[in-house]
Amino acid sequence: GVKSVIQPYRIEELGANLSLSREIRKTTRIWLGGSFQQINIFDISEAEEINFRREKGINERRKINFNLEHDTRGNPLLPLDGSLTQIYMEYVGGFLKGDNNFFKLISSWSRYYQSKKLKKFQVLASRLKLGLIRDFPPQNYVPTFDRFYMGGASSIRGYVENSLGAKDSLGGKVLGLANLEYRAEL
């Protein structure tokens, strides 16, 4: 628990994560995971606590997730050939309780192609990534850090991280991304 020097309240947080993984084949892996979080705030009235949690962005997160990955790339750090397929599902709240209640699905497919006619390090890389978040009652709310953002090294290179989209964007609930890159050694 942490007690604020400025405010007369104390916050106590308890959390746990569990992740299990299994290699189905040399190129295919699955993960099953979950996390539990409980946050107690003491020395504050119930009405004040609700507003305090909203102002500070304090959410009790309880979730289960599943990830499937099929990776045929020769080298994951410098892929010259092969492909990477990923499916990620996450369920937050619901029967697990917590402050939010939503389902998140992300699928991604990347393909790397090196022509025999090209020099040693000239690769055509493509990627398609789709995502969807569905929120459920009673909250019908998805925290901003769980939403989708674009821009930066992991989505659209050349843009500042999470800078694309509407001004003052709180993120999106739908994601559609297609990349095509020609990579060459300089």
CSV table of C-alpha atoms in Angstrom, one decimal:
chain,number,residue,atom,x,y,z
A,1,GLY,CA,0.0,0.0,0.0
A,2,VAL,CA,1.1,3.6,-0.7
A,3,LYS,CA,0.1,6.6,1.4
A,4,SER,CA,0.2,10.0,-0.3
A,5,VAL,CA,2.2,12.8,1.4
A,6,ILE,CA,-0.2,15.4,0.0
A,7,GLN,CA,-3.6,13.5,0.3
A,8,PRO,CA,-5.0,11.7,3.3
A,9,TYR,CA,-5.7,8.5,1.5
A,10,ARG,CA,-3.9,5.2,1.1
A,11,ILE,CA,-3.9,3.0,-2.1
A,12,GLU,CA,-3.4,-0.7,-1.8
A,13,GLU,CA,-2.9,-2.8,-4.9
A,14,LEU,CA,-2.6,-6.5,-5.4
A,15,GLY,CA,-2.0,-8.1,-8.8
A,16,ALA,CA,-1.0,-11.4,-10.3
A,17,ASN,CA,-0.3,-12.6,-13.9
A,18,LEU,CA,-0.2,-16.2,-15.2
A,19,SER,CA,0.9,-17.2,-18.6
A,20,LEU,CA,1.1,-20.7,-20.1
A,21,SER,CA,2.6,-21.5,-23.5
A,22,ARG,CA,3.0,-24.6,-25.6
A,23,GLU,CA,4.9,-25.3,-28.8
A,24,ILE,CA,2.5,-27.3,-31.1
A,25,ARG,CA,5.0,-27.6,-33.9
A,26,LYS,CA,8.4,-26.0,-34.5
A,27,THR,CA,6.7,-23.1,-36.2
A,28,THR,CA,3.5,-22.9,-34.2
A,29,ARG,CA,3.0,-21.7,-30.6
A,30,ILE,CA,0.0,-20.9,-28.4
A,31,TRP,CA,-0.3,-18.9,-25.2
A,32,LEU,CA,-3.0,-18.8,-22.6
A,33,GLY,CA,-2.8,-16.1,-19.9
A,34,GLY,CA,-4.7,-14.2,-17.3
A,35,SER,CA,-4.2,-11.3,-15.0
A,36,PHE,CA,-5.9,-10.3,-11.8
A,37,GLN,CA,-5.8,-6.9,-10.1
A,38,GLN,CA,-7.5,-5.5,-7.0
A,39,ILE,CA,-7.1,-1.9,-5.9
A,40,ASN,CA,-8.4,-0.7,-2.5
A,41,ILE,CA,-8.4,3.0,-1.5
A,42,PHE,CA,-8.7,3.7,2.2
A,43,ASP,CA,-9.5,6.9,4.1
A,44,ILE,CA,-11.8,8.3,1.4
A,45,SER,CA,-15.6,8.3,1.2
A,46,GLU,CA,-17.3,6.0,-1.4
A,47,ALA,CA,-18.6,8.9,-3.4
A,48,GLU,CA,-15.2,10.6,-3.5
A,49,GLU,CA,-13.5,7.3,-4.4
A,50,ILE,CA,-15.6,7.0,-7.6
A,51,ASN,CA,-14.5,10.4,-8.8
A,52,PHE,CA,-10.9,9.9,-7.6
A,53,ARG,CA,-10.7,6.6,-9.6
A,54,ARG,CA,-12.0,8.4,-12.8
A,55,GLU,CA,-9.7,11.4,-12.4
A,56,LYS,CA,-6.6,9.3,-11.8
A,57,GLY,CA,-7.5,6.6,-14.4
A,58,ILE,CA,-7.5,3.8,-11.8
A,59,ASN,CA,-9.1,0.7,-13.2
A,60,GLU,CA,-9.2,-2.8,-11.7
A,61,ARG,CA,-8.1,-5.1,-14.6
A,62,ARG,CA,-9.0,-8.7,-14.7
A,63,LYS,CA,-8.6,-10.5,-18.0
A,64,ILE,CA,-7.9,-13.7,-19.9
A,65,ASN,CA,-6.1,-13.9,-23.2
A,66,PHE,CA,-5.2,-16.3,-25.9
A,67,ASN,CA,-2.5,-16.0,-28.6
A,68,LEU,CA,-1.8,-18.2,-31.6
A,69,GLU,CA,1.4,-17.6,-33.6
A,70,HIS,CA,2.7,-19.4,-36.8
A,71,ASP,CA,6.2,-18.2,-37.7
A,72,THR,CA,8.1,-19.5,-40.7
A,73,ARG,CA,10.6,-16.7,-41.0
A,74,GLY,CA,14.2,-17.8,-41.2
A,75,ASN,CA,15.4,-15.1,-38.9
A,76,PRO,CA,12.9,-13.1,-36.8
A,77,LEU,CA,15.3,-10.2,-36.3
A,78,LEU,CA,16.1,-9.8,-40.0
A,79,PRO,CA,13.5,-11.7,-42.0
A,80,LEU,CA,14.4,-12.4,-45.6
A,81,ASP,CA,11.7,-15.0,-46.3
A,82,GLY,CA,8.7,-16.7,-44.7
A,83,SER,CA,5.7,-15.4,-42.9
A,84,LEU,CA,4.3,-14.5,-39.5
A,85,THR,CA,0.7,-15.0,-38.6
A,86,GLN,CA,-0.7,-14.0,-35.2
A,87,ILE,CA,-4.1,-14.1,-33.7
A,88,TYR,CA,-4.7,-12.5,-30.3
A,89,MET,CA,-7.9,-12.5,-28.2
A,90,GLU,CA,-8.5,-10.8,-24.9
A,91,TYR,CA,-11.5,-10.8,-22.6
A,92,VAL,CA,-11.6,-8.1,-19.9
A,93,GLY,CA,-14.1,-8.0,-17.1
A,94,GLY,CA,-17.4,-9.8,-17.4
A,95,PHE,CA,-17.6,-12.8,-15.2
A,96,LEU,CA,-14.0,-11.9,-14.0
A,97,LYS,CA,-15.4,-8.7,-12.5
A,98,GLY,CA,-13.2,-5.6,-12.6
A,99,ASP,CA,-14.0,-2.0,-13.8
A,100,ASN,CA,-14.2,-2.7,-17.5
A,101,ASN,CA,-16.0,-5.2,-19.7
A,102,PHE,CA,-14.8,-5.7,-23.3
A,103,PHE,CA,-13.5,-8.2,-25.9
A,104,LYS,CA,-10.5,-7.4,-28.1
A,105,LEU,CA,-9.4,-9.3,-31.2
A,106,ILE,CA,-6.3,-8.6,-33.3
A,107,SER,CA,-5.1,-10.6,-36.3
A,108,SER,CA,-1.9,-10.0,-38.2
A,109,TRP,CA,-0.2,-11.5,-41.2
A,110,SER,CA,3.2,-10.6,-42.5
A,111,ARG,CA,5.0,-12.0,-45.5
A,112,TYR,CA,8.7,-11.6,-46.6
A,113,TYR,CA,9.9,-12.3,-50.1
A,114,GLN,CA,13.5,-12.2,-51.4
A,115,SER,CA,13.8,-12.8,-55.1
A,116,LYS,CA,16.7,-14.8,-56.4
A,117,LYS,CA,17.3,-12.0,-58.9
A,118,LEU,CA,17.8,-9.4,-56.2
A,119,LYS,CA,21.0,-8.7,-54.3
A,120,LYS,CA,21.7,-10.3,-50.9
A,121,PHE,CA,19.6,-8.0,-48.8
A,122,GLN,CA,16.7,-6.8,-50.8
A,123,VAL,CA,13.3,-7.9,-49.4
A,124,LEU,CA,9.7,-7.1,-50.2
A,125,ALA,CA,7.8,-7.1,-46.9
A,126,SER,CA,4.0,-6.9,-46.6
A,127,ARG,CA,1.7,-6.9,-43.6
A,128,LEU,CA,-2.0,-6.9,-43.0
A,129,LYS,CA,-3.3,-6.2,-39.5
A,130,LEU,CA,-6.9,-6.0,-38.4
A,131,GLY,CA,-8.4,-5.3,-34.9
A,132,LEU,CA,-11.7,-5.0,-33.3
A,133,ILE,CA,-12.8,-4.1,-29.7
A,134,ARG,CA,-16.4,-4.7,-28.5
A,135,ASP,CA,-17.4,-3.2,-25.2
A,136,PHE,CA,-20.3,-4.5,-23.2
A,137,PRO,CA,-22.7,-3.1,-20.6
A,138,PRO,CA,-22.9,-1.9,-17.9
A,139,GLN,CA,-19.7,0.2,-18.5
A,140,ASN,CA,-19.7,0.3,-22.3
A,141,TYR,CA,-16.3,1.9,-22.0
A,142,VAL,CA,-12.8,0.8,-23.1
A,143,PRO,CA,-9.8,2.6,-21.4
A,144,THR,CA,-7.7,4.7,-23.7
A,145,PHE,CA,-4.6,2.5,-23.1
A,146,ASP,CA,-6.5,-0.5,-24.5
A,147,ARG,CA,-7.6,1.2,-27.7
A,148,PHE,CA,-5.9,1.1,-31.1
A,149,TYR,CA,-3.4,3.8,-32.2
A,150,MET,CA,-1.4,4.3,-35.4
A,151,GLY,CA,2.0,5.8,-36.1
A,152,GLY,CA,5.5,4.8,-35.1
A,153,ALA,CA,7.8,1.9,-35.7
A,154,SER,CA,5.3,-0.8,-35.1
A,155,SER,CA,2.6,0.5,-37.5
A,156,ILE,CA,3.4,3.4,-39.9
A,157,ARG,CA,7.1,4.3,-39.9
A,158,GLY,CA,8.1,7.9,-40.2
A,159,TYR,CA,5.4,9.2,-37.9
A,160,VAL,CA,5.6,9.9,-34.2
A,161,GLU,CA,4.3,7.0,-32.1
A,162,ASN,CA,0.5,7.1,-31.8
A,163,SER,CA,0.3,10.4,-33.7
A,164,LEU,CA,-2.1,9.5,-36.5
A,165,GLY,CA,-5.8,9.9,-36.2
A,166,ALA,CA,-8.2,12.6,-35.0
A,167,LYS,CA,-6.6,15.4,-33.0
A,168,ASP,CA,-6.7,14.7,-29.3
A,169,SER,CA,-7.7,11.1,-30.2
A,170,LEU,CA,-8.6,8.7,-27.4
A,171,GLY,CA,-7.8,5.8,-29.7
A,172,GLY,CA,-10.1,3.7,-31.8
A,173,LYS,CA,-12.1,0.5,-31.5
A,174,VAL,CA,-11.4,-0.7,-35.0
A,175,LEU,CA,-8.0,-1.1,-36.6
A,176,GLY,CA,-7.1,-1.7,-40.3
A,177,LEU,CA,-3.5,-1.5,-41.4
A,178,ALA,CA,-1.8,-2.6,-44.6
A,179,ASN,CA,2.0,-2.1,-45.2
A,180,LEU,CA,4.2,-2.8,-48.2
A,181,GLU,CA,7.9,-2.2,-47.8
A,182,TYR,CA,10.9,-2.6,-50.0
A,183,ARG,CA,13.9,-3.1,-47.8
A,184,ALA,CA,17.4,-2.8,-49.2
A,185,GLU,CA,20.9,-2.6,-47.7
A,186,LEU,CA,22.4,0.9,-48.2
